[in-house]
Coordinates of C-alpha atoms in Angstrom, one line a residue:
M1 CA 9.0 21.0 12.1
S2 CA 10.3 20.5 15.6
L3 CA 12.2 17.3 16.6
A4 CA 11.9 18.1 20.3
R5 CA 9.1 15.6 21.2
L6 CA 10.6 12.8 19.1
L7 CA 14.1 13.2 20.5
R8 CA 13.1 14.0 24.1
P9 CA 9.9 12.0 24.6
R10 CA 8.0 11.7 27.8
E11 CA 5.8 9.0 26.4
I12 CA 6.6 6.5 23.7
A13 CA 4.5 3.9 21.9
V14 CA 5.8 0.8 20.2
V15 CA 3.8 -1.0 17.6
G16 CA 4.6 -4.5 16.3
G17 CA 6.2 -7.7 17.5
S18 CA 9.7 -8.7 18.3
A19 CA 11.5 -5.6 17.1
A20 CA 9.1 -3.4 19.0
A21 CA 9.6 -5.5 22.1
E22 CA 13.4 -5.1 21.7
A23 CA 12.9 -1.3 21.5
V24 CA 11.1 -1.5 24.9
R25 CA 14.0 -3.6 26.4
Q26 CA 16.6 -1.1 25.1
C27 CA 14.7 1.9 26.5
R28 CA 14.5 0.1 29.9
R29 CA 18.2 -0.8 29.7
L30 CA 19.0 2.9 29.3
G31 CA 16.7 3.9 32.1
F32 CA 14.0 5.7 30.1
P33 CA 12.1 7.7 32.7
G34 CA 8.9 8.2 30.7
R35 CA 5.9 6.0 30.0
I36 CA 6.1 3.2 27.5
R37 CA 2.9 2.0 25.7
A38 CA 2.6 -1.0 23.4
V39 CA 0.1 -1.6 20.6
H40 CA -0.6 -5.0 19.1
P41 CA -3.9 -6.4 17.9
R42 CA -3.4 -9.9 19.3
H43 CA -0.7 -9.8 22.0
R44 CA -1.5 -9.0 25.6
E45 CA 1.9 -7.6 26.3
L46 CA 5.3 -6.8 24.7
A47 CA 8.4 -7.1 26.9
G48 CA 6.2 -6.7 30.0
V49 CA 4.2 -3.7 28.7
P50 CA 0.5 -4.3 28.4
C51 CA -0.8 -3.9 24.9
V52 CA -3.8 -2.1 23.5
P53 CA -5.1 -3.4 20.2
R54 CA -5.1 0.0 18.3
L55 CA -3.5 3.4 18.4
A56 CA -6.9 4.8 18.9
D57 CA -7.0 3.0 22.3
L58 CA -4.0 5.0 23.6
P59 CA -5.0 7.6 26.1
A60 CA -3.1 10.3 24.2
A61 CA -0.9 10.8 21.2
P62 CA 2.7 9.6 22.0
D63 CA 5.6 12.0 21.8
A64 CA 7.5 9.3 19.8
A65 CA 6.4 6.0 18.2
F66 CA 8.5 3.1 17.0
L67 CA 6.7 1.2 14.2
A68 CA 7.8 -2.3 13.5
V69 CA 5.2 -3.4 11.0
N70 CA 5.1 -4.0 7.3
A71 CA 5.3 -1.2 4.7
V72 CA 1.5 -1.0 4.0
R73 CA 0.7 -1.0 7.7
T74 CA 3.4 1.6 8.4
L75 CA 1.8 4.0 5.9
E76 CA -1.6 3.6 7.6
L77 CA -0.1 4.1 11.1
V78 CA 1.9 7.1 10.2
E79 CA -1.2 8.8 8.8
E80 CA -3.1 7.9 12.0
L81 CA -0.2 9.1 14.3
S82 CA 0.0 12.4 12.4
A83 CA -3.8 12.9 12.7
M84 CA -3.5 12.2 16.5
G85 CA -0.8 14.8 16.9
A86 CA 2.1 12.5 17.7
G87 CA 5.5 14.1 18.1
G88 CA 7.3 11.8 15.6
V89 CA 7.8 8.3 14.3
V90 CA 10.6 5.8 13.6
A91 CA 9.6 3.7 10.6
F92 CA 11.5 0.4 10.8
A93 CA 9.8 -1.2 7.8
S94 CA 11.5 -1.8 4.4
G95 CA 9.7 -2.0 1.1
F96 CA 9.9 1.6 0.1
A97 CA 12.2 3.5 -2.3
E98 CA 15.0 0.9 -1.9
T99 CA 12.8 -1.6 -3.7
G100 CA 12.2 0.3 -7.0
E101 CA 9.4 2.3 -8.6
E102 CA 6.4 1.0 -6.6
G103 CA 8.4 1.4 -3.4
A104 CA 9.3 5.0 -4.3
R105 CA 5.6 5.7 -4.8
R106 CA 4.9 4.2 -1.4
Q107 CA 7.6 6.3 0.2
A108 CA 6.2 9.5 -1.4
A109 CA 2.8 8.5 0.1
L110 CA 4.5 8.0 3.5
R111 CA 5.9 11.5 3.4
R112 CA 2.4 12.9 2.6
A113 CA 0.9 10.7 5.4
A114 CA 3.3 12.2 7.9
A115 CA 1.9 15.7 7.0
G116 CA 4.8 17.5 8.6
M117 CA 5.3 15.2 11.6
P118 CA 8.9 14.2 12.0
L119 CA 9.6 10.8 10.5
L120 CA 12.9 8.8 10.7
G121 CA 12.9 6.2 8.0
P122 CA 11.6 4.2 6.4
N123 CA 13.9 1.2 6.5
C124 CA 15.6 2.7 9.5
H125 CA 16.7 1.3 12.9
G126 CA 15.9 4.5 14.6
F127 CA 17.9 6.4 17.2
V128 CA 19.5 6.2 20.6
H129 CA 19.8 9.3 22.8
A130 CA 21.9 8.5 25.9
L131 CA 21.3 11.9 27.5
E132 CA 17.5 11.4 27.4
R133 CA 17.8 7.7 28.0
V134 CA 15.6 6.7 25.0
A135 CA 16.4 4.0 22.5
L136 CA 13.9 3.7 19.7
W137 CA 16.2 1.0 18.4
P138 CA 15.4 -2.7 17.8
D139 CA 18.9 -4.1 18.7
Q140 CA 21.6 -3.9 21.2
H141 CA 23.6 -0.7 21.0
G142 CA 26.2 -0.6 23.8
L143 CA 25.5 3.0 25.0
R144 CA 25.1 3.8 28.6
P145 CA 23.1 6.7 30.2
L146 CA 25.0 9.9 30.2
E147 CA 24.5 13.1 32.2
R148 CA 26.2 15.2 29.5
G149 CA 27.7 14.6 26.1
V150 CA 26.2 13.7 22.7
A151 CA 23.5 11.6 21.3
L152 CA 23.8 8.9 18.6
L153 CA 21.4 9.6 15.8
P154 CA 22.2 7.0 13.1
Q155 CA 20.1 6.4 10.0
S156 CA 20.6 2.8 8.7

């Protein structure tokens, strides 16, 4: 399993509401040079990015996706992204193994749904990569773009 597309994406997709919009703002703040796409069934835009209603409406599989939806929807979208050939996913949702037996079963199903596609999470803020200028991260982080150095890859 290669993490290259996830960690060095040329195209990202965000799915969800306010947390997804913040990931867009953080990518822009770092100067992400690639394409950002947004998916939401009812919103027309997220942080200035026009929305399509479904992943299937994207022109191609994203290199990286940030999912800010509930646990059940996360499971469905991870399976769809894997089938599309996405490069990897950040799963922001809670409601998995941290919640007990049922959540642990849901998390095992999430691993199966990923089918070998890189998956950060669930219940994870994501990552910030200052060298590649990508922040699949739903909060302020304080990093600035770098020409050389290291990346911050936290797991919350």
